[in-house]
Structure formats: C-alpha cells, structure tokens
JSON list of N, CA and C in Angstrom, two decimals:
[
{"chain": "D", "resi": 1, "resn": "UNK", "atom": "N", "xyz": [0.85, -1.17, 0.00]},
{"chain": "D", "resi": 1, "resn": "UNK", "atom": "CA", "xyz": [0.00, 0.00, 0.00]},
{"chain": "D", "resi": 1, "resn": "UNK", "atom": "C", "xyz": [0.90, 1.23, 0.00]},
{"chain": "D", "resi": 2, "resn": "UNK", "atom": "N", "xyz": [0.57, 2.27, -0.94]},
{"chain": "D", "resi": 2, "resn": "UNK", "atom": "CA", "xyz": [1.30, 3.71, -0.74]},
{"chain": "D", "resi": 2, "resn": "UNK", "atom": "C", "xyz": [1.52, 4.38, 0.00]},
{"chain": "D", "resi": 3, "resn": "UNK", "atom": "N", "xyz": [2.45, 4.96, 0.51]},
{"chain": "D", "resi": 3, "resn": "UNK", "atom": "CA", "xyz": [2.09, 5.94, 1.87]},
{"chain": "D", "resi": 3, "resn": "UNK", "atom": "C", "xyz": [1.62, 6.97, 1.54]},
{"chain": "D", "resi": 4, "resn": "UNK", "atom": "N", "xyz": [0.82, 7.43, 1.93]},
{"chain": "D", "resi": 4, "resn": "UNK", "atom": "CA", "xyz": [0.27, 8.95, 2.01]},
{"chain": "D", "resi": 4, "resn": "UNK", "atom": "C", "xyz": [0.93, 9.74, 3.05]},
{"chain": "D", "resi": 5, "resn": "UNK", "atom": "N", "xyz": [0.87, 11.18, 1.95]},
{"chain": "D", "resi": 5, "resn": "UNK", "atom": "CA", "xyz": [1.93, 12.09, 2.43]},
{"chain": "D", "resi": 5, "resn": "UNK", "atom": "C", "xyz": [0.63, 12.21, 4.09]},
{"chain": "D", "resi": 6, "resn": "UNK", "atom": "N", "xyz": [1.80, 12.98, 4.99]},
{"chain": "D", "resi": 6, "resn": "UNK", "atom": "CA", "xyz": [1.04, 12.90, 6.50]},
{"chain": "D", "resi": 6, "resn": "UNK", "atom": "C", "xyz": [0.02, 14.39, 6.14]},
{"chain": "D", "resi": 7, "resn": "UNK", "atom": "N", "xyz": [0.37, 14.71, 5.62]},
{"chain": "D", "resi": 7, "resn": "UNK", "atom": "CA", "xyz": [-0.93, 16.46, 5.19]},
{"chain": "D", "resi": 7, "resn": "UNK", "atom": "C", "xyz": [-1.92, 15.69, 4.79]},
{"chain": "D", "resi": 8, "resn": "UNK", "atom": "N", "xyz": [-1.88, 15.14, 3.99]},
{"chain": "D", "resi": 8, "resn": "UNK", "atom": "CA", "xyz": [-3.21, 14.52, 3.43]},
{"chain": "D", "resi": 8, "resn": "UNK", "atom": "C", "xyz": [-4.31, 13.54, 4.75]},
{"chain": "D", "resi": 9, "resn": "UNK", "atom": "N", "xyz": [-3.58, 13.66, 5.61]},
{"chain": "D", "resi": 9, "resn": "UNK", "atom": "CA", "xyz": [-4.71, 12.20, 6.52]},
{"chain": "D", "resi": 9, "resn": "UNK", "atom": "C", "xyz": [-4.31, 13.31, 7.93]},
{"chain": "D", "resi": 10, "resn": "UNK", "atom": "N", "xyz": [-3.89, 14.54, 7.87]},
{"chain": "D", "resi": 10, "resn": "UNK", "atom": "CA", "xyz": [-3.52, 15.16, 8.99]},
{"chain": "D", "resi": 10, "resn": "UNK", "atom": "C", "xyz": [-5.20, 14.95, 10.57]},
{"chain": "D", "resi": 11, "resn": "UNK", "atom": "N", "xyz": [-6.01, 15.16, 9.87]},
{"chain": "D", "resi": 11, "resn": "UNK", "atom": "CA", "xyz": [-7.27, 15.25, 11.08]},
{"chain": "D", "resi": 11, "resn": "UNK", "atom": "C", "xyz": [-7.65, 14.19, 11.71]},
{"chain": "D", "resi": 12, "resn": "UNK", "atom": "N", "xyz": [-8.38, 14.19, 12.90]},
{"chain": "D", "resi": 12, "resn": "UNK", "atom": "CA", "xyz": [-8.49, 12.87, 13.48]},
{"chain": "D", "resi": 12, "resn": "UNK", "atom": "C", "xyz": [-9.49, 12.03, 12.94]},
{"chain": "D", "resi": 13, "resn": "UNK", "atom": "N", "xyz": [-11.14, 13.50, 11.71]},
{"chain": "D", "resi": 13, "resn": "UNK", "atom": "CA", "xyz": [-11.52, 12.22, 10.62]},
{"chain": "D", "resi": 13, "resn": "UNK", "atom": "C", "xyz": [-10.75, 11.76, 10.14]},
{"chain": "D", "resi": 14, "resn": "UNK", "atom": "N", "xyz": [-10.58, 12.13, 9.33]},
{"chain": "D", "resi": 14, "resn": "UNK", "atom": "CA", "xyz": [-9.35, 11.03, 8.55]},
{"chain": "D", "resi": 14, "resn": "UNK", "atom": "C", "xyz": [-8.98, 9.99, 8.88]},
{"chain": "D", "resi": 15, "resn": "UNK", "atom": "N", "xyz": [-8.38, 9.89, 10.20]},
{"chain": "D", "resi": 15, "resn": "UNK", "atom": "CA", "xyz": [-8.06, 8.85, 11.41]},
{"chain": "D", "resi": 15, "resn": "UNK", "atom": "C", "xyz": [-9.06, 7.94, 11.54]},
{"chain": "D", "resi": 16, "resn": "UNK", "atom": "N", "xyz": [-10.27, 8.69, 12.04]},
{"chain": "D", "resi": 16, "resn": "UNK", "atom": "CA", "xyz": [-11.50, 7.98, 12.22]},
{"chain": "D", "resi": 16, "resn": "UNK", "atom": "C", "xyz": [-11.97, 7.10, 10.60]},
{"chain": "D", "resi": 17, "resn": "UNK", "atom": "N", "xyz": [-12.21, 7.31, 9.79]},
{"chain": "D", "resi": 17, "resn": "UNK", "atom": "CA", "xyz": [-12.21, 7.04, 8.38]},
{"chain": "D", "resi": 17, "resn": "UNK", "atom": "C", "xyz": [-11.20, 6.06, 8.25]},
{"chain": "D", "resi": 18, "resn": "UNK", "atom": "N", "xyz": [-10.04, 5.47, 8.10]},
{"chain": "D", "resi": 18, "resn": "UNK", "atom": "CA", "xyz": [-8.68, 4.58, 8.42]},
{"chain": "D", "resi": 18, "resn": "UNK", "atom": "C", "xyz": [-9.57, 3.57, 9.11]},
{"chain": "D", "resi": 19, "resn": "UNK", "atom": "N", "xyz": [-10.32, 4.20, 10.75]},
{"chain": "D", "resi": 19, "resn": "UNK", "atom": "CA", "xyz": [-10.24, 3.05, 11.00]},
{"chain": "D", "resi": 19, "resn": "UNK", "atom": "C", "xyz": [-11.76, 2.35, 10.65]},
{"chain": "D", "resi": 20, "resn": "UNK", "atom": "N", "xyz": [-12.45, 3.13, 10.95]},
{"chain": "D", "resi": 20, "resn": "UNK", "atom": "CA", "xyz": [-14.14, 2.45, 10.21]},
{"chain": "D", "resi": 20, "resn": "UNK", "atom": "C", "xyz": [-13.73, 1.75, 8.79]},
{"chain": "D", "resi": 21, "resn": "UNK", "atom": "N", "xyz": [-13.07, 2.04, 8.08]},
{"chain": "D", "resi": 21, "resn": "UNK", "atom": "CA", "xyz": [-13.15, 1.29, 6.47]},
{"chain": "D", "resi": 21, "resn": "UNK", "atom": "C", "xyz": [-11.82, 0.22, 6.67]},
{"chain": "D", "resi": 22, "resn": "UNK", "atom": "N", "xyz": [-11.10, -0.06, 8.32]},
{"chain": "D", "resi": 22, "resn": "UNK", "atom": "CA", "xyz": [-10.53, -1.33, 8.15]},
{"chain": "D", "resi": 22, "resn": "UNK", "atom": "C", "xyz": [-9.10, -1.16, 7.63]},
{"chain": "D", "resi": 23, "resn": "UNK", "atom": "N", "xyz": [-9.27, 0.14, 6.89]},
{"chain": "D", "resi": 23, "resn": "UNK", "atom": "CA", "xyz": [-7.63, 0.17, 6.03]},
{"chain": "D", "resi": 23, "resn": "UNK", "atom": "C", "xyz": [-6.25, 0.50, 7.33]},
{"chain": "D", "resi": 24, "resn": "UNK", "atom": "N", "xyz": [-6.94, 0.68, 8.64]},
{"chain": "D", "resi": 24, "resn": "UNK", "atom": "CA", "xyz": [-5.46, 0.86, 10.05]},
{"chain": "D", "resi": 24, "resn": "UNK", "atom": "C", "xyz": [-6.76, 0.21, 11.05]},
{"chain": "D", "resi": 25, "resn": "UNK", "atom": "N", "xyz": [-5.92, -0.46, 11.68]},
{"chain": "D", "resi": 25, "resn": "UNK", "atom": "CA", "xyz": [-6.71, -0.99, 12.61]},
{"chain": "D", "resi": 25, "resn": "UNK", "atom": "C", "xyz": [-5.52, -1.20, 14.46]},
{"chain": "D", "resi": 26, "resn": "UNK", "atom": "N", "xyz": [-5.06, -0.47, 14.11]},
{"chain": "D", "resi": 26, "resn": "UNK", "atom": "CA", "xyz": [-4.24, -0.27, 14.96]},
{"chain": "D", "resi": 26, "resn": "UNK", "atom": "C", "xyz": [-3.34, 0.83, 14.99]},
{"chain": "D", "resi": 27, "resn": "UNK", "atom": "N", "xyz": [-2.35, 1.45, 16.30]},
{"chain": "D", "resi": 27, "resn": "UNK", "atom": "CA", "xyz": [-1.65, 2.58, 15.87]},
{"chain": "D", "resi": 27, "resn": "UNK", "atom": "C", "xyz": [-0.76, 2.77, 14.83]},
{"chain": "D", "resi": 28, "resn": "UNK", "atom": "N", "xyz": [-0.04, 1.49, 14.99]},
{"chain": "D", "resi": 28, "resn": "UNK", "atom": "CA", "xyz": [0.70, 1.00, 13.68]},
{"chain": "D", "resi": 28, "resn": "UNK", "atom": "C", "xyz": [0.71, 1.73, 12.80]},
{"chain": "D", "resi": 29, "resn": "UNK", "atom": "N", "xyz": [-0.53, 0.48, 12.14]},
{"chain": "D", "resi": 29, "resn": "UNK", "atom": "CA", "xyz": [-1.35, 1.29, 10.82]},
{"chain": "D", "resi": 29, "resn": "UNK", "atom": "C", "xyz": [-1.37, 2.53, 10.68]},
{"chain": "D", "resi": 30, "resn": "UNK", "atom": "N", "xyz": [-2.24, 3.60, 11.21]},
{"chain": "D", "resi": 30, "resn": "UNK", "atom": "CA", "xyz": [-2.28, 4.58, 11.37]},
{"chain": "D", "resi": 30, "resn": "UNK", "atom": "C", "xyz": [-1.14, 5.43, 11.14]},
{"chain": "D", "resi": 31, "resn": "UNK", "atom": "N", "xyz": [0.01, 5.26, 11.51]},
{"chain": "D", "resi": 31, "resn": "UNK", "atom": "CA", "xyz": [0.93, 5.57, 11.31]},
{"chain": "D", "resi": 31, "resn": "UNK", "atom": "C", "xyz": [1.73, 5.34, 9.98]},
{"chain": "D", "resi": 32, "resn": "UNK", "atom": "N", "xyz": [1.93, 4.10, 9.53]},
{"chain": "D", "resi": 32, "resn": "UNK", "atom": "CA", "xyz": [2.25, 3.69, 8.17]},
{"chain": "D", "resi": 32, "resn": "UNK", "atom": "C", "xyz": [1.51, 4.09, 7.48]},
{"chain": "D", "resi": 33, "resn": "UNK", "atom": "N", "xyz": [0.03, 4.01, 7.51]},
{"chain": "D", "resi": 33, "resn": "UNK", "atom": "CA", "xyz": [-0.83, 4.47, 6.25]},
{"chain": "D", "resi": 33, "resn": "UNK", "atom": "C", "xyz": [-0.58, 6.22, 5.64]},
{"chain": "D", "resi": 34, "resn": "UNK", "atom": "N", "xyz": [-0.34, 6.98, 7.04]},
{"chain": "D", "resi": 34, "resn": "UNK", "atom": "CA", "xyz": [-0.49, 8.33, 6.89]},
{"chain": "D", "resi": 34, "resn": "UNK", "atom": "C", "xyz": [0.69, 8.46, 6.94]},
{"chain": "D", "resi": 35, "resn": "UNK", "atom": "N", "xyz": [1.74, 8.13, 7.39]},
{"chain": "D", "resi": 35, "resn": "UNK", "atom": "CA", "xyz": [2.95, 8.99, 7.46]},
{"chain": "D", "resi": 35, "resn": "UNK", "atom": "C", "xyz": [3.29, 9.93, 8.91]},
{"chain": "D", "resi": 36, "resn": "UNK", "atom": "N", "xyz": [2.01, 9.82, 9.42]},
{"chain": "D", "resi": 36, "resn": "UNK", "atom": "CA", "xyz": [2.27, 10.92, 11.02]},
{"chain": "D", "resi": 36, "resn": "UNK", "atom": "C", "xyz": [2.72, 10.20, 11.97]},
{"chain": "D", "resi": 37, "resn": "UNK", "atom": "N", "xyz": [3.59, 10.75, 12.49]},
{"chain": "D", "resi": 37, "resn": "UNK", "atom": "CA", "xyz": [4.48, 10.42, 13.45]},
{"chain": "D", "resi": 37, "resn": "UNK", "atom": "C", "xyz": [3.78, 9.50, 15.24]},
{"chain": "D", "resi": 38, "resn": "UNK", "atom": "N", "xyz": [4.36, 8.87, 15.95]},
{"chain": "D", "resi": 38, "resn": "UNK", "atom": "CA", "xyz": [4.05, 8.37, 16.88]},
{"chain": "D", "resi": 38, "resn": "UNK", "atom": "C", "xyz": [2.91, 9.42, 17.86]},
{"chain": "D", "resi": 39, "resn": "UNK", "atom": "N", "xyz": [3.57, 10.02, 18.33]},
{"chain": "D", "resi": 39, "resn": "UNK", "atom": "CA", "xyz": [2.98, 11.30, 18.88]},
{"chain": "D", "resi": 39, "resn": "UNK", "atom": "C", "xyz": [1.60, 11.77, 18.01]},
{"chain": "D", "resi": 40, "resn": "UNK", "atom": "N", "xyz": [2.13, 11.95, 16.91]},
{"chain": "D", "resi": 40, "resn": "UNK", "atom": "CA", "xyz": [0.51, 12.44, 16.48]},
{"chain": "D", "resi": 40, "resn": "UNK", "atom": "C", "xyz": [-0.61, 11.55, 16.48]},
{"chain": "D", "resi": 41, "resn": "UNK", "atom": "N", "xyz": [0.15, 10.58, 16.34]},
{"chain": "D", "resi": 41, "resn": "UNK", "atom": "CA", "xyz": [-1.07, 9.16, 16.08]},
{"chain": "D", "resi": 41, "resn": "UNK", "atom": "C", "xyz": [-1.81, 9.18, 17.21]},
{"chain": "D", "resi": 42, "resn": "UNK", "atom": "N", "xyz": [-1.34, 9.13, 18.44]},
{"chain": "D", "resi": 42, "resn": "UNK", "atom": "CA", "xyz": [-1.19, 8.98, 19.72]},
{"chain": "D", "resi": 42, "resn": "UNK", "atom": "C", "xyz": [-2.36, 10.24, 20.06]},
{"chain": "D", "resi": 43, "resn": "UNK", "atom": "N", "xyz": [-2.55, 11.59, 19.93]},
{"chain": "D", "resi": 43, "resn": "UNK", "atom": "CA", "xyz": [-3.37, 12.37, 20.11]},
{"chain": "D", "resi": 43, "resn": "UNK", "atom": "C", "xyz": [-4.33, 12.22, 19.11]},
{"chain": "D", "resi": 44, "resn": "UNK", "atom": "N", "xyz": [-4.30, 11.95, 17.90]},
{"chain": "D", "resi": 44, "resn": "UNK", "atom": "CA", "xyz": [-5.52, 11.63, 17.42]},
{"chain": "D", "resi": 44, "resn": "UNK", "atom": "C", "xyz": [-6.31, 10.46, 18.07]},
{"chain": "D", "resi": 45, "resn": "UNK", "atom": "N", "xyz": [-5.63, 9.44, 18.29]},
{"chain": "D", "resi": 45, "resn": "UNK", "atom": "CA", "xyz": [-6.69, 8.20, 18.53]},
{"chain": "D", "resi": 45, "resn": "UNK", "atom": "C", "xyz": [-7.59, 8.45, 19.84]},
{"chain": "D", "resi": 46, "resn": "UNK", "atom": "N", "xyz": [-6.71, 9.52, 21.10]},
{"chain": "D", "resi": 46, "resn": "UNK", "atom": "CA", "xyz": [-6.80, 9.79, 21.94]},
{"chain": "D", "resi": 46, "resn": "UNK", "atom": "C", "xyz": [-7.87, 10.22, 22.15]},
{"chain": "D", "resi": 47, "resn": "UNK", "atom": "N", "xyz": [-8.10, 11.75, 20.77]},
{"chain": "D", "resi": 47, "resn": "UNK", "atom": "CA", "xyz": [-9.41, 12.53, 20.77]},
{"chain": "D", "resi": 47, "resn": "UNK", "atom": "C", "xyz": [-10.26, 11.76, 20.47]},
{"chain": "D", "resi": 48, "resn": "UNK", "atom": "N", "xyz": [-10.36, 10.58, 19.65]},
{"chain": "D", "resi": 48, "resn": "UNK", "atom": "CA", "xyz": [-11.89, 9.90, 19.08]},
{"chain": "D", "resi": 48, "resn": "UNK", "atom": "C", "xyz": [-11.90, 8.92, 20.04]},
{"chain": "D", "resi": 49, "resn": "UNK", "atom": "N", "xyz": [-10.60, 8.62, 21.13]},
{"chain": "D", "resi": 49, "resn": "UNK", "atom": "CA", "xyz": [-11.33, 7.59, 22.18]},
{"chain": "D", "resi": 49, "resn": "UNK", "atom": "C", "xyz": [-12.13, 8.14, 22.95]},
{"chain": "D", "resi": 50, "resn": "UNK", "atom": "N", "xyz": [-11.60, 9.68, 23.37]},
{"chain": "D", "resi": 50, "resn": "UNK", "atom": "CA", "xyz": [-11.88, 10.73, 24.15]},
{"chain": "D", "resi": 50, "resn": "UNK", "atom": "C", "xyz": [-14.20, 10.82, 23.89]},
{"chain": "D", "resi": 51, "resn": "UNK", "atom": "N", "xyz": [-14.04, 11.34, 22.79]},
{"chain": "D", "resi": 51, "resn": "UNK", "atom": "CA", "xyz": [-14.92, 11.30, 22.22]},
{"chain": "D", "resi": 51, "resn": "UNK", "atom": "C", "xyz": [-16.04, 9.89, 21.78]},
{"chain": "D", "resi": 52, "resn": "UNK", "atom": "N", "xyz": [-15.54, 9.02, 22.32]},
{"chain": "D", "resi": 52, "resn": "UNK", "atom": "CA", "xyz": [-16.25, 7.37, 22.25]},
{"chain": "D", "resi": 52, "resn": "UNK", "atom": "C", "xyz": [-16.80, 7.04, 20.79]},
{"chain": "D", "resi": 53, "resn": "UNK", "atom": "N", "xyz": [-15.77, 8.05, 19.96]},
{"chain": "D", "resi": 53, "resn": "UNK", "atom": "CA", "xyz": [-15.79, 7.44, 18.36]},
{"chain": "D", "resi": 53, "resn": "UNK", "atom": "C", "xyz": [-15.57, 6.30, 18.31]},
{"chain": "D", "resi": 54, "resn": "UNK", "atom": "N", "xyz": [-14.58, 5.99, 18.96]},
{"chain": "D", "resi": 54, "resn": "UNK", "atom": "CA", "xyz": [-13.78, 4.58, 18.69]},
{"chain": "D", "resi": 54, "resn": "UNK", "atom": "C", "xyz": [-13.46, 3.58, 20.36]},
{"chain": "D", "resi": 55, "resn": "UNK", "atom": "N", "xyz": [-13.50, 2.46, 19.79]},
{"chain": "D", "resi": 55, "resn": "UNK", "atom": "CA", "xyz": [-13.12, 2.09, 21.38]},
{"chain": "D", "resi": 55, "resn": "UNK", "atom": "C", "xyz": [-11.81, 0.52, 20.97]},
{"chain": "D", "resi": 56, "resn": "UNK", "atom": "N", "xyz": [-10.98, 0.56, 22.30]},
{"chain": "D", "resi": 56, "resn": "UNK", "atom": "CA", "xyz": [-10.34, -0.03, 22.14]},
{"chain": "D", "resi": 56, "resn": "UNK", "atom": "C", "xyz": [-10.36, -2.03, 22.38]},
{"chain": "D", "resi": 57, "resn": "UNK", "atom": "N", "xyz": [-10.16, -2.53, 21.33]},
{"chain": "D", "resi": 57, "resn": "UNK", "atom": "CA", "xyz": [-10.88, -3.64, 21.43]},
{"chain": "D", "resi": 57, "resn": "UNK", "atom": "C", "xyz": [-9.86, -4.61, 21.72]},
{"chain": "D", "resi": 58, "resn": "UNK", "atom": "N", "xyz": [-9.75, -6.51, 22.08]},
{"chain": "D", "resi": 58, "resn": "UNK", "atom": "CA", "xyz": [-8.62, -7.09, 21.88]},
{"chain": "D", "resi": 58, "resn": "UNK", "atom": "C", "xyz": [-7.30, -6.82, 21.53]},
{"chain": "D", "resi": 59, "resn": "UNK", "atom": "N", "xyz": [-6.66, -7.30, 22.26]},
{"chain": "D", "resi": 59, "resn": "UNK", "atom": "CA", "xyz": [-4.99, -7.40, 21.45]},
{"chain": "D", "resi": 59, "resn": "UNK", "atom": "C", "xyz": [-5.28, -8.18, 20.29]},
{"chain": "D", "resi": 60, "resn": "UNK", "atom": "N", "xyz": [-4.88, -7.66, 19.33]},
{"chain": "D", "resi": 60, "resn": "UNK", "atom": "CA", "xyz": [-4.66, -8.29, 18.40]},
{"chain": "D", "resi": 60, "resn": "UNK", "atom": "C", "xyz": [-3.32, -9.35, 18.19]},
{"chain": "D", "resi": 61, "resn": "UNK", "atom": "N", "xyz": [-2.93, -10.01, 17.30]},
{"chain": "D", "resi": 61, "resn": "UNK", "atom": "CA", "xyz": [-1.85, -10.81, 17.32]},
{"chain": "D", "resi": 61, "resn": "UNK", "atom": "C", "xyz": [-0.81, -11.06, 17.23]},
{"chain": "D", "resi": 62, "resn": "UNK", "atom": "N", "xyz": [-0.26, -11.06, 17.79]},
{"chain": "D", "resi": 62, "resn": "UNK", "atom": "CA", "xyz": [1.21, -10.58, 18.35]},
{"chain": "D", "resi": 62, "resn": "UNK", "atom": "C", "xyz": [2.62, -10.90, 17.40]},
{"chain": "D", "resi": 63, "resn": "UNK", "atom": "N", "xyz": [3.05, -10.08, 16.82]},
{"chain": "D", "resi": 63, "resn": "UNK", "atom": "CA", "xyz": [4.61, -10.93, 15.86]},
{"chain": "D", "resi": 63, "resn": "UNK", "atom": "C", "xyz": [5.70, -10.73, 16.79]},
{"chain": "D", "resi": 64, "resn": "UNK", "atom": "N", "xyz": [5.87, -11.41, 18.05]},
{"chain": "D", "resi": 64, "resn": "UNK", "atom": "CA", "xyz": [6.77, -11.06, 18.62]},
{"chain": "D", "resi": 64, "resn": "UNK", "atom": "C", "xyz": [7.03, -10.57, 20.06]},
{"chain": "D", "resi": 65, "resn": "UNK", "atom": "N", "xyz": [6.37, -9.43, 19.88]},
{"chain": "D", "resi": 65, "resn": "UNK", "atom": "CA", "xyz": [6.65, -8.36, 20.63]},
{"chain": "D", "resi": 65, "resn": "UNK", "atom": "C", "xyz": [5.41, -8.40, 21.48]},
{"chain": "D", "resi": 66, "resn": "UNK", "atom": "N", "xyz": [5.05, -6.77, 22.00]},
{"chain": "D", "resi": 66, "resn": "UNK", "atom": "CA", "xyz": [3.60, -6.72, 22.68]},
{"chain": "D", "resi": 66, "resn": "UNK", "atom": "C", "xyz": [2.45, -7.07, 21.74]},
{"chain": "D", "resi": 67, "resn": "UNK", "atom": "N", "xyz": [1.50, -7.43, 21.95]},
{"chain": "D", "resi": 67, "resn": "UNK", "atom": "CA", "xyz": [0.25, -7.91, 20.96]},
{"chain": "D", "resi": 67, "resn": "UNK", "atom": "C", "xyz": [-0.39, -6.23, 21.17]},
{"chain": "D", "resi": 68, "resn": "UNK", "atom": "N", "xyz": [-0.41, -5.54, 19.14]},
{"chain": "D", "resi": 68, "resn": "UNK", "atom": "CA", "xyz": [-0.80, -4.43, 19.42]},
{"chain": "D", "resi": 68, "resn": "UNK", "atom": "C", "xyz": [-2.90, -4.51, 19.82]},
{"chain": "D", "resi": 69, "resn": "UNK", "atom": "N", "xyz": [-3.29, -3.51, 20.14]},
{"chain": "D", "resi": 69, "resn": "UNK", "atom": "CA", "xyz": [-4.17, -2.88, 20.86]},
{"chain": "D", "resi": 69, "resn": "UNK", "atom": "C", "xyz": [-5.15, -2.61, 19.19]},
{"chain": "D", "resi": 70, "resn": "UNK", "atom": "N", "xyz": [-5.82, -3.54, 18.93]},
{"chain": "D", "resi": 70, "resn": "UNK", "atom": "CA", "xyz": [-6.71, -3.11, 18.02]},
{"chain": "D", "resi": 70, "resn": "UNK", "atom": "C", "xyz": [-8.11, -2.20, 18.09]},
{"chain": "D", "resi": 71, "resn": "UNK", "atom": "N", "xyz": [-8.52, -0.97, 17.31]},
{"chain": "D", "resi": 71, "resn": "UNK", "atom": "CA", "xyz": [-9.42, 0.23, 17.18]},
{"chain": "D", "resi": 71, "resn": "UNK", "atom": "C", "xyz": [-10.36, -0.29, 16.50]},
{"chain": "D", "resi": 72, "resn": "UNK", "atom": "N", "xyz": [-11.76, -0.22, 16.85]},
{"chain": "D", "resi": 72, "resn": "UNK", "atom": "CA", "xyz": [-13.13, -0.47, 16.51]},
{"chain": "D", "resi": 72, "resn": "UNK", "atom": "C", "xyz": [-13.94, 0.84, 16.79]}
]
C-alpha cells in the first residue's frame, strides 16, 4: 500500500475514516498508512477515544513483541 503524504490524513476524521473502512486498525497502521508520526497518532486516537468514536478492542496478534491494541 502507498504511503500517504502525513498532510493529506492530517485530522483525526481522517483517522476515524482509516479506522471504520478497516484500512489501520491499529496505531501502527495509522501511522504507516499516513505517514504521522508516533505522537501524532497517539493524540488523534486519543481525541476519538476521548470522544467514544472509537473504542479499544482485543490485542490483536502478536509478531513477537507486545500484541498491538486493536481500534473499533
């Protein structure tokens, strides 16, 4: 998948949009898909958890490391 420049997916719709259509389903994602940095990811997901756009569901499956924190 392409990265998109981080201007283009800068808002937390956008964010929100990523994750309703499945294409980031985690911070990860979110991050790879858009290009925005840890930190930003991190305050966006924050505001739409904030906001009970989104809620945080299962660990998802783990390659390794911590099992990331999958967004619904």
């Amino acid at each position: 998948m392409p990265r998109r420049p981080a201007a283009a997916l800068a808002t937390s719709g956008e964010v929100l949009r990523l994750i309703r259509t499945g294409e980031a389903v985690t911070r990860a994602d979110i991050g790879r898909v858009t290009g925005l940095s840890r930190p930003a990811v991190s305050l966006r997901v924050t505001e739409l958890l904030d906001r009970r756009l989104v809620v945080e569901d299962s660990d998802g499956p783990s390659t390794g490391g911590r099992p990331p924190t999958r967004l619904v």
